[in-house]
Short mmCIF file of C-alpha atoms in Angstrom, two decimals:
data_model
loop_
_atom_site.label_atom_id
_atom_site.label_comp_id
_atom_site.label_asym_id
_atom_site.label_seq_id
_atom_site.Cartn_x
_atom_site.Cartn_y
_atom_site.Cartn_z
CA UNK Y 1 129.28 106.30 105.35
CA UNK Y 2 127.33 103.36 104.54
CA UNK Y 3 125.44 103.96 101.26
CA UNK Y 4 122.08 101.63 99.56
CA UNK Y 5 123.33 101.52 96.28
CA UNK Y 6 120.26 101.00 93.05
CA UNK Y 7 121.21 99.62 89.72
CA UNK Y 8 120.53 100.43 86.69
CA UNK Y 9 120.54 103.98 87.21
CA UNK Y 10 118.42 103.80 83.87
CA UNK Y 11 116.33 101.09 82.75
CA UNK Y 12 114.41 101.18 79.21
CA UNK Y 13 112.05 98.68 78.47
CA UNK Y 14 109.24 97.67 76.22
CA UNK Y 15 105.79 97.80 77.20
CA UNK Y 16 104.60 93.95 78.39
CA UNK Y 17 108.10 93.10 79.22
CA UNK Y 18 109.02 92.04 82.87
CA UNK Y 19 111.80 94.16 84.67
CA UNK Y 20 113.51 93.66 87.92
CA UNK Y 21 115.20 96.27 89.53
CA UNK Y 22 118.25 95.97 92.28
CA UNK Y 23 119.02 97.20 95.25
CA UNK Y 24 121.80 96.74 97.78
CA UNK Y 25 120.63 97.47 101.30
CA UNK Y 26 123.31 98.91 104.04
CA UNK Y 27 124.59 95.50 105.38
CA UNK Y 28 122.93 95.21 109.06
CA UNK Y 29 119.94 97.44 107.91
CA UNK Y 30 116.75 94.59 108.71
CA UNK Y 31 113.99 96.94 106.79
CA UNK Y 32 113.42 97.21 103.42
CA UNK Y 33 111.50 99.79 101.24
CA UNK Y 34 110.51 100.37 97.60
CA UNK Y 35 108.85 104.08 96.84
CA UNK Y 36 108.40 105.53 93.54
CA UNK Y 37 108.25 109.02 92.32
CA UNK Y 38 106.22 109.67 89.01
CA UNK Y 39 107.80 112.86 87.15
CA UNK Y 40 107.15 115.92 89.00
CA UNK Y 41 104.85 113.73 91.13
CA UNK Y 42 104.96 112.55 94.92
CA UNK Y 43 107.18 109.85 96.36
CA UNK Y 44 104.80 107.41 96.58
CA UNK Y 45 104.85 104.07 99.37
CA UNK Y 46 105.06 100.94 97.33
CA UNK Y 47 106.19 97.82 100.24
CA UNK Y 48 107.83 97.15 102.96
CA UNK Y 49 109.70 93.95 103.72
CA UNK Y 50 110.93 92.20 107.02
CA UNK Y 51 112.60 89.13 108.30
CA UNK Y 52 112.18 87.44 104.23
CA UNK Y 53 108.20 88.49 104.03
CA UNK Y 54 106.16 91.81 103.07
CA UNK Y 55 105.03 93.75 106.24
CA UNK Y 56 102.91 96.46 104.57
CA UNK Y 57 102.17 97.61 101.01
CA UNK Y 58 100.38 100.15 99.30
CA UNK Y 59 97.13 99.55 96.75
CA UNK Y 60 99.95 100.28 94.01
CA UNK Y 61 101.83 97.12 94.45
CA UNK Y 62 99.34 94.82 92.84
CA UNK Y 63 99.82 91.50 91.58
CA UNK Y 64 102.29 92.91 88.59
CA UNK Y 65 104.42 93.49 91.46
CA UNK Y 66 106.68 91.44 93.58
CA UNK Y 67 109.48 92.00 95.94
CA UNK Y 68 112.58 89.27 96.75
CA UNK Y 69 115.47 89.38 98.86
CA UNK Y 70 117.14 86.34 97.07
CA UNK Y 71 120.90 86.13 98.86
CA UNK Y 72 121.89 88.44 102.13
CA UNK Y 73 122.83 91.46 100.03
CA UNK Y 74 120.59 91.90 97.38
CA UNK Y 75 116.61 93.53 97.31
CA UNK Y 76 114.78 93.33 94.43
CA UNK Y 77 111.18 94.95 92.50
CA UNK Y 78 110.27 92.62 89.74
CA UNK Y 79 106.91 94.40 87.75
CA UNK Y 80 106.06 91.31 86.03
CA UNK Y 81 104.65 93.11 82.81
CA UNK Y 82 105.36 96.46 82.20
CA UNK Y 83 102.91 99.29 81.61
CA UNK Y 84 103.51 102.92 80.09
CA UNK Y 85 102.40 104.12 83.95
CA UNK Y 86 105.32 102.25 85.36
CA UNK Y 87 107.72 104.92 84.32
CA UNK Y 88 108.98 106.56 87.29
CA UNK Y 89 111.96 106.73 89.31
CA UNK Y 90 111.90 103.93 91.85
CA UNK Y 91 113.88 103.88 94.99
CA UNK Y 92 114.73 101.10 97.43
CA UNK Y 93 115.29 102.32 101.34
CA UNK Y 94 116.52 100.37 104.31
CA UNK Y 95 115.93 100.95 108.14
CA UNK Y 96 117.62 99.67 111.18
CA UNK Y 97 115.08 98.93 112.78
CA UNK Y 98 111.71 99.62 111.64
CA UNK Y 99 111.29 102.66 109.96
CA UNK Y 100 107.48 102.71 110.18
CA UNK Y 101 105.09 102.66 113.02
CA UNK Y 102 105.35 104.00 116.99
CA UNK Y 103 109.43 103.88 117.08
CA UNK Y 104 109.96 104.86 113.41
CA UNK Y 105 113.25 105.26 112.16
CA UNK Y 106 115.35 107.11 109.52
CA UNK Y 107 114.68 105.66 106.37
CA UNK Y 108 118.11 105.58 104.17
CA UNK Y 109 117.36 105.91 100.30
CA UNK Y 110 119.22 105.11 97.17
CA UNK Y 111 119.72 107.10 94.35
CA UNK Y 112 116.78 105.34 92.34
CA UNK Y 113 116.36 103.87 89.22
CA UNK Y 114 114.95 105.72 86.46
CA UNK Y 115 112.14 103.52 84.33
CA UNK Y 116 111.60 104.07 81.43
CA UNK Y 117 109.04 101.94 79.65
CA UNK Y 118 108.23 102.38 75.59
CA UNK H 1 95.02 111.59 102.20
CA UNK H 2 97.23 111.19 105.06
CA UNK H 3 100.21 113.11 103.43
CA UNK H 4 101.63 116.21 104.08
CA UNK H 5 101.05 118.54 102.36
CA UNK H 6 104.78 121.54 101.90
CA UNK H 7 104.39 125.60 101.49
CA UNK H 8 105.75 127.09 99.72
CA UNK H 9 105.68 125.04 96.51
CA UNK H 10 109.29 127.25 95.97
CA UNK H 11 111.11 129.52 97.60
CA UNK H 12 114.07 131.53 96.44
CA UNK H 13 116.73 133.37 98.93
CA UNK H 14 120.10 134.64 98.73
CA UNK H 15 122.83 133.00 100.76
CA UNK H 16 123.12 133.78 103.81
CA UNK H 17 119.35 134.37 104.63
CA UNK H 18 117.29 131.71 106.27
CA UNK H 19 114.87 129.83 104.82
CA UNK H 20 111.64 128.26 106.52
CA UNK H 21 109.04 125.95 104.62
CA UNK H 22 105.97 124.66 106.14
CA UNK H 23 104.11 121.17 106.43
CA UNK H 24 100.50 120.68 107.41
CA UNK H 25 98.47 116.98 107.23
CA UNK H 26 95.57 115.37 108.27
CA UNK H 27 94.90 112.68 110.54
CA UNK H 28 97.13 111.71 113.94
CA UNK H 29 101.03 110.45 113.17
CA UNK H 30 103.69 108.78 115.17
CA UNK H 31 106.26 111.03 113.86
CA UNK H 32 107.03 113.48 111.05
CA UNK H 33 110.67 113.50 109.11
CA UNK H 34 111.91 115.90 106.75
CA UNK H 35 113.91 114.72 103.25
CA UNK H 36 115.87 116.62 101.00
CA UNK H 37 116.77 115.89 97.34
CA UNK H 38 119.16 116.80 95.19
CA UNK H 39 118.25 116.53 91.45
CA UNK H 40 118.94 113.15 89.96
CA UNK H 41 119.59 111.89 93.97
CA UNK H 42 117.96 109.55 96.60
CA UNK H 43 116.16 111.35 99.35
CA UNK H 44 118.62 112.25 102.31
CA UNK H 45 117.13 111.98 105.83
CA UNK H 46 117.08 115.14 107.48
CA UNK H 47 115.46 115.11 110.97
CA UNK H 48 112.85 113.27 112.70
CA UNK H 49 110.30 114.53 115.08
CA UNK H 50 108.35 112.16 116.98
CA UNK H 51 104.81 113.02 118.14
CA UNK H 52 105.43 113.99 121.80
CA UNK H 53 108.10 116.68 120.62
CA UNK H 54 107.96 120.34 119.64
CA UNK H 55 111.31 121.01 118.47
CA UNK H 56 114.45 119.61 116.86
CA UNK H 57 117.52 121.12 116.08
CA UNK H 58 120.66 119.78 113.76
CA UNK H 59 123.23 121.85 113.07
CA UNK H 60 121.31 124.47 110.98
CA UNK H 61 118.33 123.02 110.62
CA UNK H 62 115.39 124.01 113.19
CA UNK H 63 112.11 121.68 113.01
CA UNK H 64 108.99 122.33 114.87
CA UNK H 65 106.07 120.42 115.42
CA UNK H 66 102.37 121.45 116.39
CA UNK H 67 100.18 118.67 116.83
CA UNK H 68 97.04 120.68 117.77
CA UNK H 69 97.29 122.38 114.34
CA UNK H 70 99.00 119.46 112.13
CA UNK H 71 101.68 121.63 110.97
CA UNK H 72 105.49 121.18 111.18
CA UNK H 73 108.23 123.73 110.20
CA UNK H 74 112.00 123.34 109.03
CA UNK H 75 114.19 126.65 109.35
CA UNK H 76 117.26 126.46 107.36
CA UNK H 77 119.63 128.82 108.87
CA UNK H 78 122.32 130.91 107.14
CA UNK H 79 121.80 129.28 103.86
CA UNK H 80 124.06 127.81 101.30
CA UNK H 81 124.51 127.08 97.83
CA UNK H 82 124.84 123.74 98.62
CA UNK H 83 121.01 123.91 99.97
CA UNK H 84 119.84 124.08 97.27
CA UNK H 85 117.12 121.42 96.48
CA UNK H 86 113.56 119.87 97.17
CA UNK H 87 112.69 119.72 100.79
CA UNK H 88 110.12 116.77 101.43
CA UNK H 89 107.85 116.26 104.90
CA UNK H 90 107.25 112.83 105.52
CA UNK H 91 104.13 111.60 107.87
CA UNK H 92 104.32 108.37 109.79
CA UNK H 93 100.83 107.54 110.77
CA UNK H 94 98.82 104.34 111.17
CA UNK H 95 96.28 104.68 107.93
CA UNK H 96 93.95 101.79 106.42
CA UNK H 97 95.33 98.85 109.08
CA UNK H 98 99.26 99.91 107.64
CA UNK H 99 101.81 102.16 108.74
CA UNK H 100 103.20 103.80 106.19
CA UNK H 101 105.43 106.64 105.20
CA UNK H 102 103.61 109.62 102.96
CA UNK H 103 105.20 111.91 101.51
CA UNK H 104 104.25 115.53 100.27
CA UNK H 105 104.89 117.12 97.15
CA UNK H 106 108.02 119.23 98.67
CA UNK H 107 109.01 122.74 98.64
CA UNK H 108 112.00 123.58 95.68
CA UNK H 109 114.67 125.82 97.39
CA UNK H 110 116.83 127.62 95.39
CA UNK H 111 119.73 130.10 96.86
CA UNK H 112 121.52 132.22 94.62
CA UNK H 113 124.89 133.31 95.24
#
């Protein structure tokens, strides 16, 4: 079965430092999703992103944040400069179709990256 | 907030019993989805439930949805080992000009042997 593969599984970095995290999407999914989970915390929304542009994101993806699907394979989360509240697991998603909205689908998730910021 | 809130927070069972874990939320969704997750794993999609349905089966897994009260249900049936992990309800709702999908903080099954 199709999978979204994340790398790194584990990323340490040092405060102020800029990280960018990688996902693989299934390979005719069109939607793309970042969420992150804060230790023993909610999955939280972070963006959504459709057709080479952001469709929605949360008040948590500020300007530190941006999003890039640079080739046909590849989804990225740059955080420009890392803060100690960036450590959390982040996971990308991708949809069929939309996975938001009226006709919401499945969302399929990744195993996550683990941040980890000193 | 929008997001759902799961009861119970954890639940414990022996195998073969059935398990049932609740979700309740605010404001009016599109659809409500359960996750689970398996420590150190991605969220697995479970079911979805769209707004105009009361109940969903797969396989063992029985949701229900009640709109009037803003509560949804998964029943695990006949339970495994192999359940064992964080169930997650999932809102879809239109909330501040977005959709987006919240999630609650999950109920932590465990089913001993």
């Amino acid at each position: 079965e199709p999978e979204v593969t994340q790398t790194p599984s584990h990323q340490v970095t040092q405060m102020g430092q800029e990280v960018i995290l990688r996902c693989v999407p299934i390979s005719n999914h069109l939607y793309f999703y970042w969420y992150r989970q804060i230790l023993g915390q909610k999955v939280e929304f972070l963006v959504s992103f459709y057709n080479n542009e952001i469709s929605e994101k949360s008040e948590i993806f500020d300007d530190q944040f941006s999003v890039e699907r640079p080739d046909g394979s590849n989804f990225t989360l740059k955080i420009r400069s890392t803060k100690l509240e960036d450590s959390a697991m982040y996971f990308c998603a991708s949809s069929e179709n939309e996975g938001q909205g009226l006709f919401g689908q499945p969302q399929h998730f990744g195993d996550g990256t683990r941040l980890s910021i000193l | 907030s929008q997001q759902g809130e799961e009861d119970p927070q954890a639940l414990s069972i022996q195998e073969g019993e059935n398990a049932t874990m609740n979700c309740s939320y605010k404001t009016s969704i599109n659809n409500l989805q359960w996750y689970r997750q398996n420590s150190g794993r991605g969220l697995v999609h479970l079911i979805l439930i769209r707004s105009n349905e009361r109940e969903k089966h797969s396989g063992r897994l029985r949701v229900t949805l009640d709109t009037s009260k803003k509560s949804s249900s998964l029943l695990i049936t006949a339970s495994r080992a192999a359940d064992t992990a964080s169930y997650f309800c999932a809102t879809d709702a239109y909330v501040s000009n977005d959709y987006k999908l919240s999630f609650g903080a999950g109920t932590t099954v465990t089913v001993r042997a």
